[in-house]
Amino acid sequence: MIDNISWPTSHEAVRLFHGRGHFFPGYEHITVDWYSPVVLITCFDEPDVGWLEETATALKQGLEERSFSGISVVVQFRCRRGAPFETLIGEASDEMAICEDGLKYRLRLFQNQNTGLFLDMANGRRWVREHAEGKRVLNLFAYTCAFSVAAVAGGAESVLNVDMAKGALSTGRDNHRLNGQALSQVRFEGVDIFRSWGRIRRHGPYDLLICDPPTFQKGSVDIARDYARILRRLDDFMLPGADMLLCLNAQNLDEEFLRSEVSRGCPGAELVAAIPAPEVFREAMPGRGLKVLHYRYWPDQNGLKSSNTE
């Protein structure tokens, strides 16, 4: 596996190894991330203990050979109940600030299953930063508001972050503060999106939408069912000609599913481009990894669009 590590060239957060893409037989259960100075190995199946110790040592040595110092290596066992963390080498704090594309984000180890920043979305965040100037941005399923940070850095007029996880939104506030960004232009709504259309509409209209939903959350989201519910509501709060960044990260749902849902829920929308994940996130089976599509919103001109009812 070490021979296939994408070694970092800076202190910015990146994925070093993506076994989940099935390009490396025998390592489908392993990912390795660089959160300088911490290396995080994530195991989705139980690893061999000897292999894990040898790999941790090799990662530390490889980074030191590239002039990085103070290295710690941490493993997360996503295969175990509670997804616990364990420090293999050095010391790692529960909270740290990491950097991506010149922006800072709060990272939490040893606390939650997810650390706070999804590295496969790096190109999407860069796209938002490049297209946000002067825009009123709606960030649905905002999580820790990384898209919002990127949008404000790109000159957005305002951002509304919506997510039912209030703890994640609190981290989002911290992320803005880390970057010296004024919170006066950013709103945080800790509500269930599907029960809060009126509140979303009240702060609109918007000319940039980011929709990055979870695949499934019990009692809240089943994206195979719910994507079209979101798209049918766009007339309520999106301006004609607005940009939409629509994301899907479900292994069992491919890009064609997302295109079909847009055609069904928002038939006037125009596909502009697909935004690929960073190269390290290669997938042996196309369509199983992250899908990000840039659409331009146009209300359906043929009267065929579904009415805004559930």
PDB file of C-alpha atoms in Angstrom:
ATOM      1  CA  MET A   1       0.000   0.000   0.000  1.00  0.00           C
ATOM      2  CA  ILE A   2       2.810   2.439   0.854  1.00  0.00           C
ATOM      3  CA  ASP A   3       3.975   2.320  -2.777  1.00  0.00           C
ATOM      4  CA  ASN A   4       0.609   3.828  -3.771  1.00  0.00           C
ATOM      5  CA  ILE A   5       0.535   6.690  -1.260  1.00  0.00           C
ATOM      6  CA  SER A   6      -0.033  10.139  -2.808  1.00  0.00           C
ATOM      7  CA  TRP A   7       2.501  11.934  -0.627  1.00  0.00           C
ATOM      8  CA  PRO A   8       1.612  15.537   0.288  1.00  0.00           C
ATOM      9  CA  THR A   9       3.608  18.500  -0.924  1.00  0.00           C
ATOM     10  CA  SER A  10       2.296  20.957   1.681  1.00  0.00           C
ATOM     11  CA  HIS A  11       0.527  21.132   5.036  1.00  0.00           C
ATOM     12  CA  GLU A  12      -2.890  21.373   3.376  1.00  0.00           C
ATOM     13  CA  ALA A  13      -5.381  18.590   4.140  1.00  0.00           C
ATOM     14  CA  VAL A  14      -5.610  15.892   1.464  1.00  0.00           C
ATOM     15  CA  ARG A  15      -6.343  12.206   1.090  1.00  0.00           C
ATOM     16  CA  LEU A  16      -3.180  10.138   0.716  1.00  0.00           C
ATOM     17  CA  PHE A  17      -4.715   6.768  -0.092  1.00  0.00           C
ATOM     18  CA  HIS A  18      -8.232   5.823  -1.215  1.00  0.00           C
ATOM     19  CA  GLY A  19      -8.665   2.097  -0.980  1.00  0.00           C
ATOM     20  CA  ARG A  20     -12.445   2.506  -1.012  1.00  0.00           C
ATOM     21  CA  GLY A  21     -12.246   3.151  -4.738  1.00  0.00           C
ATOM     22  CA  HIS A  22     -11.341  -0.543  -5.284  1.00  0.00           C
ATOM     23  CA  PHE A  23      -8.245   0.320  -7.333  1.00  0.00           C
ATOM     24  CA  PHE A  24      -5.978  -1.517  -4.901  1.00  0.00           C
ATOM     25  CA  PRO A  25      -7.076  -5.121  -4.295  1.00  0.00           C
ATOM     26  CA  GLY A  26      -6.846  -6.129  -0.671  1.00  0.00           C
ATOM     27  CA  TYR A  27      -7.069  -2.551   0.611  1.00  0.00           C
ATOM     28  CA  GLU A  28     -10.697  -1.745  -0.155  1.00  0.00           C
ATOM     29  CA  HIS A  29     -11.286  -1.191   3.568  1.00  0.00           C
ATOM     30  CA  ILE A  30      -8.519   1.406   4.080  1.00  0.00           C
ATOM     31  CA  THR A  31      -8.263   5.178   3.626  1.00  0.00           C
ATOM     32  CA  VAL A  32      -5.421   7.455   4.737  1.00  0.00           C
ATOM     33  CA  ASP A  33      -5.820  11.211   5.244  1.00  0.00           C
ATOM     34  CA  TRP A  34      -3.304  13.973   5.930  1.00  0.00           C
ATOM     35  CA  TYR A  35      -4.346  16.523   8.532  1.00  0.00           C
ATOM     36  CA  SER A  36      -0.920  18.007   9.147  1.00  0.00           C
ATOM     37  CA  PRO A  37       0.757  17.007  11.383  1.00  0.00           C
ATOM     38  CA  VAL A  38      -1.670  14.094  11.907  1.00  0.00           C
ATOM     39  CA  VAL A  39      -2.090  11.089   9.620  1.00  0.00           C
ATOM     40  CA  LEU A  40      -5.478   9.415   9.996  1.00  0.00           C
ATOM     41  CA  ILE A  41      -5.837   5.783   8.914  1.00  0.00           C
ATOM     42  CA  THR A  42      -9.487   4.720   8.674  1.00  0.00           C
ATOM     43  CA  CYS A  43     -10.348   1.009   8.735  1.00  0.00           C
ATOM     44  CA  PHE A  44     -13.750  -0.133   7.528  1.00  0.00           C
ATOM     45  CA  ASP A  45     -12.878  -3.792   8.300  1.00  0.00           C
ATOM     46  CA  GLU A  46     -10.667  -5.153  11.063  1.00  0.00           C
ATOM     47  CA  PRO A  47      -6.993  -4.760  10.081  1.00  0.00           C
ATOM     48  CA  ASP A  48      -4.122  -7.046  10.956  1.00  0.00           C
ATOM     49  CA  VAL A  49      -2.480  -5.518  14.031  1.00  0.00           C
ATOM     50  CA  GLY A  50       1.061  -6.098  12.746  1.00  0.00           C
ATOM     51  CA  TRP A  51       0.217  -4.549   9.378  1.00  0.00           C
ATOM     52  CA  LEU A  52      -1.313  -1.527  11.072  1.00  0.00           C
ATOM     53  CA  GLU A  53       1.786  -0.883  13.202  1.00  0.00           C
ATOM     54  CA  GLU A  54       4.134  -1.332  10.229  1.00  0.00           C
ATOM     55  CA  THR A  55       2.027   0.973   8.055  1.00  0.00           C
ATOM     56  CA  ALA A  56       1.914   3.678  10.720  1.00  0.00           C
ATOM     57  CA  THR A  57       5.721   3.568  11.020  1.00  0.00           C
ATOM     58  CA  ALA A  58       6.179   3.666   7.237  1.00  0.00           C
ATOM     59  CA  LEU A  59       3.846   6.658   6.912  1.00  0.00           C
ATOM     60  CA  LYS A  60       5.736   8.576   9.579  1.00  0.00           C
ATOM     61  CA  GLN A  61       9.076   7.796   7.959  1.00  0.00           C
ATOM     62  CA  GLY A  62       7.827   8.718   4.502  1.00  0.00           C
ATOM     63  CA  LEU A  63       6.607  12.090   5.704  1.00  0.00           C
ATOM     64  CA  GLU A  64       9.810  12.796   7.612  1.00  0.00           C
ATOM     65  CA  GLU A  65      11.794  12.027   4.463  1.00  0.00           C
ATOM     66  CA  ARG A  66       9.740  14.782   2.799  1.00  0.00           C
ATOM     67  CA  SER A  67      10.707  17.276   5.511  1.00  0.00           C
ATOM     68  CA  PHE A  68       7.520  17.095   7.595  1.00  0.00           C
ATOM     69  CA  SER A  69       8.071  16.895  11.344  1.00  0.00           C
ATOM     70  CA  GLY A  70       6.125  16.268  14.559  1.00  0.00           C
ATOM     71  CA  ILE A  71       4.114  13.521  12.893  1.00  0.00           C
ATOM     72  CA  SER A  72       1.360  11.654  14.759  1.00  0.00           C
ATOM     73  CA  VAL A  73      -0.517   8.655  13.364  1.00  0.00           C
ATOM     74  CA  VAL A  74      -4.086   7.945  14.454  1.00  0.00           C
ATOM     75  CA  VAL A  75      -6.400   5.098  13.423  1.00  0.00           C
ATOM     76  CA  GLN A  76     -10.181   5.126  13.399  1.00  0.00           C
ATOM     77  CA  PHE A  77     -11.974   1.783  13.477  1.00  0.00           C
ATOM     78  CA  ARG A  78     -15.154   2.444  11.505  1.00  0.00           C
ATOM     79  CA  CYS A  79     -15.652  -1.325  11.661  1.00  0.00           C
ATOM     80  CA  ARG A  80     -16.247  -1.189  15.430  1.00  0.00           C
ATOM     81  CA  ARG A  81     -19.188   0.015  17.444  1.00  0.00           C
ATOM     82  CA  GLY A  82     -18.922   3.741  18.016  1.00  0.00           C
ATOM     83  CA  ALA A  83     -16.149   4.130  15.405  1.00  0.00           C
ATOM     84  CA  PRO A  84     -13.424   4.626  18.075  1.00  0.00           C
ATOM     85  CA  PHE A  85     -10.050   6.313  17.518  1.00  0.00           C
ATOM     86  CA  GLU A  86      -6.652   5.180  18.761  1.00  0.00           C
ATOM     87  CA  THR A  87      -3.310   6.973  18.645  1.00  0.00           C
ATOM     88  CA  LEU A  88      -0.559   4.751  17.216  1.00  0.00           C
ATOM     89  CA  ILE A  89       2.362   7.196  17.092  1.00  0.00           C
ATOM     90  CA  GLY A  90       2.910  10.537  18.787  1.00  0.00           C
ATOM     91  CA  GLU A  91       0.162  12.646  20.294  1.00  0.00           C
ATOM     92  CA  ALA A  92      -2.968  14.096  18.726  1.00  0.00           C
ATOM     93  CA  SER A  93      -5.387  16.526  20.355  1.00  0.00           C
ATOM     94  CA  ASP A  94      -9.160  16.198  20.266  1.00  0.00           C
ATOM     95  CA  GLU A  95      -9.479  19.442  18.320  1.00  0.00           C
ATOM     96  CA  MET A  96      -7.225  21.038  15.751  1.00  0.00           C
ATOM     97  CA  ALA A  97      -7.397  23.535  12.917  1.00  0.00           C
ATOM     98  CA  ILE A  98      -6.517  22.273   9.456  1.00  0.00           C
ATOM     99  CA  CYS A  99      -6.015  24.124   6.199  1.00  0.00           C
ATOM    100  CA  GLU A 100      -7.405  23.485   2.713  1.00  0.00           C
ATOM    101  CA  ASP A 101      -6.997  25.841  -0.226  1.00  0.00           C
ATOM    102  CA  GLY A 102      -5.832  28.547   2.150  1.00  0.00           C
ATOM    103  CA  LEU A 103      -8.923  28.302   4.379  1.00  0.00           C
ATOM    104  CA  LYS A 104      -9.067  26.920   7.912  1.00  0.00           C
ATOM    105  CA  TYR A 105     -11.481  24.361   9.326  1.00  0.00           C
ATOM    106  CA  ARG A 106     -12.032  22.941  12.792  1.00  0.00           C
ATOM    107  CA  LEU A 107     -11.298  19.221  12.959  1.00  0.00           C
ATOM    108  CA  ARG A 108     -12.492  16.954  15.757  1.00  0.00           C
ATOM    109  CA  LEU A 109     -10.832  13.601  16.373  1.00  0.00           C
ATOM    110  CA  PHE A 110     -11.825  11.082  19.048  1.00  0.00           C
ATOM    111  CA  GLN A 111     -15.353  12.520  19.254  1.00  0.00           C
ATOM    112  CA  ASN A 112     -17.563  11.850  16.239  1.00  0.00           C
ATOM    113  CA  GLN A 113     -17.661   9.326  13.433  1.00  0.00           C
ATOM    114  CA  ASN A 114     -16.910  12.079  10.906  1.00  0.00           C
ATOM    115  CA  THR A 115     -14.070  14.489  11.566  1.00  0.00           C
ATOM    116  CA  GLY A 116     -15.753  17.636  10.180  1.00  0.00           C
ATOM    117  CA  LEU A 117     -14.444  18.003   6.608  1.00  0.00           C
ATOM    118  CA  PHE A 118     -15.053  15.668   3.657  1.00  0.00           C
ATOM    119  CA  LEU A 119     -11.892  15.789   1.556  1.00  0.00           C
ATOM    120  CA  ASP A 120     -13.499  14.407  -1.609  1.00  0.00           C
ATOM    121  CA  MET A 121     -15.457  17.678  -1.884  1.00  0.00           C
ATOM    122  CA  ALA A 122     -12.341  19.871  -2.169  1.00  0.00           C
ATOM    123  CA  ASN A 123     -12.978  20.701  -5.841  1.00  0.00           C
ATOM    124  CA  GLY A 124     -16.597  21.550  -5.066  1.00  0.00           C
ATOM    125  CA  ARG A 125     -15.525  24.001  -2.366  1.00  0.00           C
ATOM    126  CA  ARG A 126     -13.043  25.576  -4.768  1.00  0.00           C
ATOM    127  CA  TRP A 127     -15.795  25.897  -7.386  1.00  0.00           C
ATOM    128  CA  VAL A 128     -18.068  27.643  -4.893  1.00  0.00           C
ATOM    129  CA  ARG A 129     -15.304  30.054  -3.924  1.00  0.00           C
ATOM    130  CA  GLU A 130     -14.735  30.901  -7.584  1.00  0.00           C
ATOM    131  CA  HIS A 131     -18.442  31.459  -8.355  1.00  0.00           C
ATOM    132  CA  ALA A 132     -19.806  33.080  -5.165  1.00  0.00           C
ATOM    133  CA  GLU A 133     -18.956  36.737  -5.695  1.00  0.00           C
ATOM    134  CA  GLY A 134     -21.997  38.924  -5.071  1.00  0.00           C
ATOM    135  CA  LYS A 135     -24.275  35.886  -4.708  1.00  0.00           C
ATOM    136  CA  ARG A 136     -26.978  35.118  -2.155  1.00  0.00           C
ATOM    137  CA  VAL A 137     -26.158  31.519  -1.288  1.00  0.00           C
ATOM    138  CA  LEU A 138     -28.398  28.746   0.068  1.00  0.00           C
ATOM    139  CA  ASN A 139     -26.413  25.877   1.607  1.00  0.00           C
ATOM    140  CA  LEU A 140     -28.681  22.895   2.274  1.00  0.00           C
ATOM    141  CA  PHE A 141     -27.439  20.059   4.520  1.00  0.00           C
ATOM    142  CA  ALA A 142     -24.685  22.443   5.528  1.00  0.00           C
ATOM    143  CA  TYR A 143     -23.010  20.181   8.151  1.00  0.00           C
ATOM    144  CA  THR A 144     -19.997  22.204   9.440  1.00  0.00           C
ATOM    145  CA  CYS A 145     -20.513  24.937   6.813  1.00  0.00           C
ATOM    146  CA  ALA A 146     -17.325  24.370   4.798  1.00  0.00           C
ATOM    147  CA  PHE A 147     -19.150  25.479   1.637  1.00  0.00           C
ATOM    148  CA  SER A 148     -20.259  28.607   3.465  1.00  0.00           C
ATOM    149  CA  VAL A 149     -16.682  29.433   4.437  1.00  0.00           C
ATOM    150  CA  ALA A 150     -15.645  29.018   0.801  1.00  0.00           C
ATOM    151  CA  ALA A 151     -18.553  31.153  -0.404  1.00  0.00           C
ATOM    152  CA  VAL A 152     -17.758  34.039   1.960  1.00  0.00           C
ATOM    153  CA  ALA A 153     -14.080  33.811   0.976  1.00  0.00           C
ATOM    154  CA  GLY A 154     -15.244  34.148  -2.627  1.00  0.00           C
ATOM    155  CA  GLY A 155     -17.193  37.342  -1.929  1.00  0.00           C
ATOM    156  CA  ALA A 156     -20.744  36.050  -1.378  1.00  0.00           C
ATOM    157  CA  GLU A 157     -23.257  38.726  -0.370  1.00  0.00           C
ATOM    158  CA  SER A 158     -24.910  36.364   2.132  1.00  0.00           C
ATOM    159  CA  VAL A 159     -25.189  32.663   3.025  1.00  0.00           C
ATOM    160  CA  LEU A 160     -27.999  30.703   4.675  1.00  0.00           C
ATOM    161  CA  ASN A 161     -26.807  27.394   6.170  1.00  0.00           C
ATOM    162  CA  VAL A 162     -29.521  24.847   6.907  1.00  0.00           C
ATOM    163  CA  ASP A 163     -28.951  21.596   8.809  1.00  0.00           C
ATOM    164  CA  MET A 164     -30.856  19.856  11.585  1.00  0.00           C
ATOM    165  CA  ALA A 165     -27.575  19.053  13.408  1.00  0.00           C
ATOM    166  CA  LYS A 166     -27.143  22.144  15.580  1.00  0.00           C
ATOM    167  CA  GLY A 167     -23.802  20.917  16.902  1.00  0.00           C
ATOM    168  CA  ALA A 168     -22.423  20.808  13.359  1.00  0.00           C
ATOM    169  CA  LEU A 169     -23.690  24.340  12.726  1.00  0.00           C
ATOM    170  CA  SER A 170     -21.918  25.475  15.900  1.00  0.00           C
ATOM    171  CA  THR A 171     -18.697  24.114  14.407  1.00  0.00           C
ATOM    172  CA  GLY A 172     -19.640  26.020  11.267  1.00  0.00           C
ATOM    173  CA  ARG A 173     -19.658  29.269  13.239  1.00  0.00           C
ATOM    174  CA  ASP A 174     -16.211  28.374  14.564  1.00  0.00           C
ATOM    175  CA  ASN A 175     -15.004  27.756  11.009  1.00  0.00           C
ATOM    176  CA  HIS A 176     -16.080  31.232   9.944  1.00  0.00           C
ATOM    177  CA  ARG A 177     -14.390  32.776  12.979  1.00  0.00           C
ATOM    178  CA  LEU A 178     -11.189  30.826  12.273  1.00  0.00           C
ATOM    179  CA  ASN A 179     -11.014  32.592   8.923  1.00  0.00           C
ATOM    180  CA  GLY A 180     -11.803  36.040  10.318  1.00  0.00           C
ATOM    181  CA  GLN A 181     -15.128  36.131   8.466  1.00  0.00           C
ATOM    182  CA  ALA A 182     -17.919  38.356   9.763  1.00  0.00           C
ATOM    183  CA  LEU A 183     -21.002  36.403  10.847  1.00  0.00           C
ATOM    184  CA  SER A 184     -23.268  39.356  10.016  1.00  0.00           C
ATOM    185  CA  GLN A 185     -23.696  38.038   6.473  1.00  0.00           C
ATOM    186  CA  VAL A 186     -24.149  34.373   7.466  1.00  0.00           C
ATOM    187  CA  ARG A 187     -27.267  32.717   8.909  1.00  0.00           C
ATOM    188  CA  PHE A 188     -27.517  29.316  10.585  1.00  0.00           C
ATOM    189  CA  GLU A 189     -30.850  27.466  10.741  1.00  0.00           C
ATOM    190  CA  GLY A 190     -30.850  24.261  12.788  1.00  0.00           C
ATOM    191  CA  VAL A 191     -34.064  22.853  11.351  1.00  0.00           C
ATOM    192  CA  ASP A 192     -35.395  19.915   9.346  1.00  0.00           C
ATOM    193  CA  ILE A 193     -35.238  21.094   5.756  1.00  0.00           C
ATOM    194  CA  PHE A 194     -38.369  19.210   4.734  1.00  0.00           C
ATOM    195  CA  ARG A 195     -40.404  20.945   7.438  1.00  0.00           C
ATOM    196  CA  SER A 196     -38.942  24.422   7.005  1.00  0.00           C
ATOM    197  CA  TRP A 197     -39.556  25.524   3.427  1.00  0.00           C
ATOM    198  CA  GLY A 198     -41.244  28.706   4.641  1.00  0.00           C
ATOM    199  CA  ARG A 199     -38.210  29.738   6.684  1.00  0.00           C
ATOM    200  CA  ILE A 200     -35.904  29.017   3.746  1.00  0.00           C
ATOM    201  CA  ARG A 201     -38.105  31.063   1.423  1.00  0.00           C
ATOM    202  CA  ARG A 202     -38.226  33.972   3.888  1.00  0.00           C
ATOM    203  CA  HIS A 203     -34.481  34.595   3.580  1.00  0.00           C
ATOM    204  CA  GLY A 204     -34.409  34.287  -0.219  1.00  0.00           C
ATOM    205  CA  PRO A 205     -34.442  34.495  -3.111  1.00  0.00           C
ATOM    206  CA  TYR A 206     -31.057  32.922  -3.858  1.00  0.00           C
ATOM    207  CA  ASP A 207     -28.837  32.848  -6.890  1.00  0.00           C
ATOM    208  CA  LEU A 208     -26.521  30.028  -5.779  1.00  0.00           C
ATOM    209  CA  LEU A 209     -27.733  26.733  -4.301  1.00  0.00           C
ATOM    210  CA  ILE A 210     -25.527  24.050  -2.758  1.00  0.00           C
ATOM    211  CA  CYS A 211     -27.288  20.780  -2.013  1.00  0.00           C
ATOM    212  CA  ASP A 212     -25.081  18.072  -0.488  1.00  0.00           C
ATOM    213  CA  PRO A 213     -27.471  15.670   1.261  1.00  0.00           C
ATOM    214  CA  PRO A 214     -26.603  12.578   3.276  1.00  0.00           C
ATOM    215  CA  THR A 215     -27.627   9.331   1.636  1.00  0.00           C
ATOM    216  CA  PHE A 216     -29.765   8.238   4.573  1.00  0.00           C
ATOM    217  CA  GLN A 217     -30.636   9.503   8.036  1.00  0.00           C
ATOM    218  CA  LYS A 218     -33.257   7.532   9.947  1.00  0.00           C
ATOM    219  CA  GLY A 219     -36.453   9.511  10.292  1.00  0.00           C
ATOM    220  CA  SER A 220     -35.138  12.394   8.218  1.00  0.00           C
ATOM    221  CA  VAL A 221     -33.518  11.742   4.834  1.00  0.00           C
ATOM    222  CA  ASP A 222     -33.691   8.962   2.274  1.00  0.00           C
ATOM    223  CA  ILE A 223     -32.133  10.641  -0.713  1.00  0.00           C
ATOM    224  CA  ALA A 224     -33.383   8.030  -3.187  1.00  0.00           C
ATOM    225  CA  ARG A 225     -36.848   9.293  -2.270  1.00  0.00           C
ATOM    226  CA  ASP A 226     -36.171  12.878  -1.236  1.00  0.00           C
ATOM    227  CA  TYR A 227     -34.018  14.526  -3.913  1.00  0.00           C
ATOM    228  CA  ALA A 228     -37.028  15.191  -6.106  1.00  0.00           C
ATOM    229  CA  ARG A 229     -38.865  16.721  -3.101  1.00  0.00           C
ATOM    230  CA  ILE A 230     -36.124  19.332  -2.862  1.00  0.00           C
ATOM    231  CA  LEU A 231     -36.012  20.048  -6.566  1.00  0.00           C
ATOM    232  CA  ARG A 232     -39.770  20.546  -6.806  1.00  0.00           C
ATOM    233  CA  ARG A 233     -39.450  23.389  -4.283  1.00  0.00           C
ATOM    234  CA  LEU A 234     -36.941  25.457  -6.223  1.00  0.00           C
ATOM    235  CA  ASP A 235     -39.571  27.819  -7.617  1.00  0.00           C
ATOM    236  CA  ASP A 236     -40.181  28.964  -4.039  1.00  0.00           C
ATOM    237  CA  PHE A 237     -36.740  30.385  -3.406  1.00  0.00           C
ATOM    238  CA  MET A 238     -34.396  30.298  -6.441  1.00  0.00           C
ATOM    239  CA  LEU A 239     -33.943  33.081  -8.976  1.00  0.00           C
ATOM    240  CA  PRO A 240     -34.077  32.271 -12.702  1.00  0.00           C
ATOM    241  CA  GLY A 241     -30.552  31.747 -14.002  1.00  0.00           C
ATOM    242  CA  ALA A 242     -29.213  30.775 -10.575  1.00  0.00           C
ATOM    243  CA  ASP A 243     -26.344  28.314 -10.284  1.00  0.00           C
ATOM    244  CA  MET A 244     -26.978  25.004  -8.509  1.00  0.00           C
ATOM    245  CA  LEU A 245     -24.318  22.647  -7.217  1.00  0.00           C
ATOM    246  CA  LEU A 246     -26.096  19.318  -6.763  1.00  0.00           C
ATOM    247  CA  CYS A 247     -24.175  16.568  -4.976  1.00  0.00           C
ATOM    248  CA  LEU A 248     -24.722  12.855  -4.454  1.00  0.00           C
ATOM    249  CA  ASN A 249     -22.482  10.484  -2.521  1.00  0.00           C
ATOM    250  CA  ALA A 250     -24.366   7.197  -2.553  1.00  0.00           C
ATOM    251  CA  GLN A 251     -22.566   4.114  -3.852  1.00  0.00           C
ATOM    252  CA  ASN A 252     -25.799   2.533  -5.080  1.00  0.00           C
ATOM    253  CA  LEU A 253     -27.011   5.644  -6.931  1.00  0.00           C
ATOM    254  CA  ASP A 254     -25.114   6.818 -10.004  1.00  0.00           C
ATOM    255  CA  GLU A 255     -24.936  10.100 -11.875  1.00  0.00           C
ATOM    256  CA  GLU A 256     -27.807   9.057 -14.113  1.00  0.00           C
ATOM    257  CA  PHE A 257     -30.044   8.888 -11.039  1.00  0.00           C
ATOM    258  CA  LEU A 258     -29.244  12.501 -10.210  1.00  0.00           C
ATOM    259  CA  ARG A 259     -29.778  13.631 -13.789  1.00  0.00           C
ATOM    260  CA  SER A 260     -33.102  11.805 -13.857  1.00  0.00           C
ATOM    261  CA  GLU A 261     -34.235  13.410 -10.595  1.00  0.00           C
ATOM    262  CA  VAL A 262     -33.403  16.864 -11.961  1.00  0.00           C
ATOM    263  CA  SER A 263     -35.329  16.153 -15.164  1.00  0.00           C
ATOM    264  CA  ARG A 264     -38.289  14.987 -13.101  1.00  0.00           C
ATOM    265  CA  GLY A 265     -38.244  17.614 -10.365  1.00  0.00           C
ATOM    266  CA  CYS A 266     -36.862  20.619 -12.253  1.00  0.00           C
ATOM    267  CA  PRO A 267     -37.283  20.024 -15.993  1.00  0.00           C
ATOM    268  CA  GLY A 268     -36.132  23.519 -16.958  1.00  0.00           C
ATOM    269  CA  ALA A 269     -32.687  23.130 -15.363  1.00  0.00           C
ATOM    270  CA  GLU A 270     -29.675  23.197 -17.679  1.00  0.00           C
ATOM    271  CA  LEU A 271     -26.684  20.926 -17.007  1.00  0.00           C
ATOM    272  CA  VAL A 272     -23.506  22.989 -17.276  1.00  0.00           C
ATOM    273  CA  ALA A 273     -20.712  20.652 -16.125  1.00  0.00           C
ATOM    274  CA  ALA A 274     -19.704  17.795 -13.859  1.00  0.00           C
ATOM    275  CA  ILE A 275     -17.134  18.633 -11.197  1.00  0.00           C
ATOM    276  CA  PRO A 276     -14.775  15.710 -10.535  1.00  0.00           C
ATOM    277  CA  ALA A 277     -13.403  14.728  -7.154  1.00  0.00           C
ATOM    278  CA  PRO A 278      -9.632  15.086  -6.611  1.00  0.00           C
ATOM    279  CA  GLU A 279      -7.650  12.535  -8.595  1.00  0.00           C
ATOM    280  CA  VAL A 280      -6.754  10.435  -5.544  1.00  0.00           C
ATOM    281  CA  PHE A 281     -10.451   9.500  -5.214  1.00  0.00           C
ATOM    282  CA  ARG A 282     -10.347   7.258  -8.277  1.00  0.00           C
ATOM    283  CA  GLU A 283     -13.124   4.691  -8.587  1.00  0.00           C
ATOM    284  CA  ALA A 284     -12.624   1.339 -10.296  1.00  0.00           C
ATOM    285  CA  MET A 285     -16.385   1.189 -10.844  1.00  0.00           C
ATOM    286  CA  PRO A 286     -17.546   4.532 -12.295  1.00  0.00           C
ATOM    287  CA  GLY A 287     -20.533   6.065 -10.570  1.00  0.00           C
ATOM    288  CA  ARG A 288     -19.957   4.659  -7.086  1.00  0.00           C
ATOM    289  CA  GLY A 289     -18.119   7.642  -5.649  1.00  0.00           C
ATOM    290  CA  LEU A 290     -19.004  11.309  -5.267  1.00  0.00           C
ATOM    291  CA  LYS A 291     -21.113  12.916  -7.981  1.00  0.00           C
ATOM    292  CA  VAL A 292     -21.220  16.731  -8.274  1.00  0.00           C
ATOM    293  CA  LEU A 293     -23.166  18.421 -11.068  1.00  0.00           C
ATOM    294  CA  HIS A 294     -23.389  22.132 -11.852  1.00  0.00           C
ATOM    295  CA  TYR A 295     -26.816  23.112 -13.159  1.00  0.00           C
ATOM    296  CA  ARG A 296     -28.295  26.463 -14.093  1.00  0.00           C
ATOM    297  CA  TYR A 297     -31.804  26.942 -12.811  1.00  0.00           C
ATOM    298  CA  TRP A 298     -34.513  27.892 -15.273  1.00  0.00           C
ATOM    299  CA  PRO A 299     -38.180  27.492 -14.346  1.00  0.00           C
ATOM    300  CA  ASP A 300     -39.874  25.076 -16.682  1.00  0.00           C
ATOM    301  CA  GLN A 301     -41.304  26.996 -19.622  1.00  0.00           C
ATOM    302  CA  ASN A 302     -43.704  24.296 -20.782  1.00  0.00           C
ATOM    303  CA  GLY A 303     -45.999  24.163 -17.786  1.00  0.00           C
ATOM    304  CA  LEU A 304     -44.927  20.601 -17.058  1.00  0.00           C
ATOM    305  CA  LYS A 305     -43.292  21.214 -13.705  1.00  0.00           C
ATOM    306  CA  SER A 306     -44.875  19.543 -10.702  1.00  0.00           C
ATOM    307  CA  SER A 307     -46.762  21.775  -8.296  1.00  0.00           C
ATOM    308  CA  ASN A 308     -45.094  22.517  -4.973  1.00  0.00           C
ATOM    309  CA  THR A 309     -46.859  19.868  -2.946  1.00  0.00           C
ATOM    310  CA  GLU A 310     -45.509  16.931  -1.008  1.00  0.00           C
TER     311      GLU A 310
END
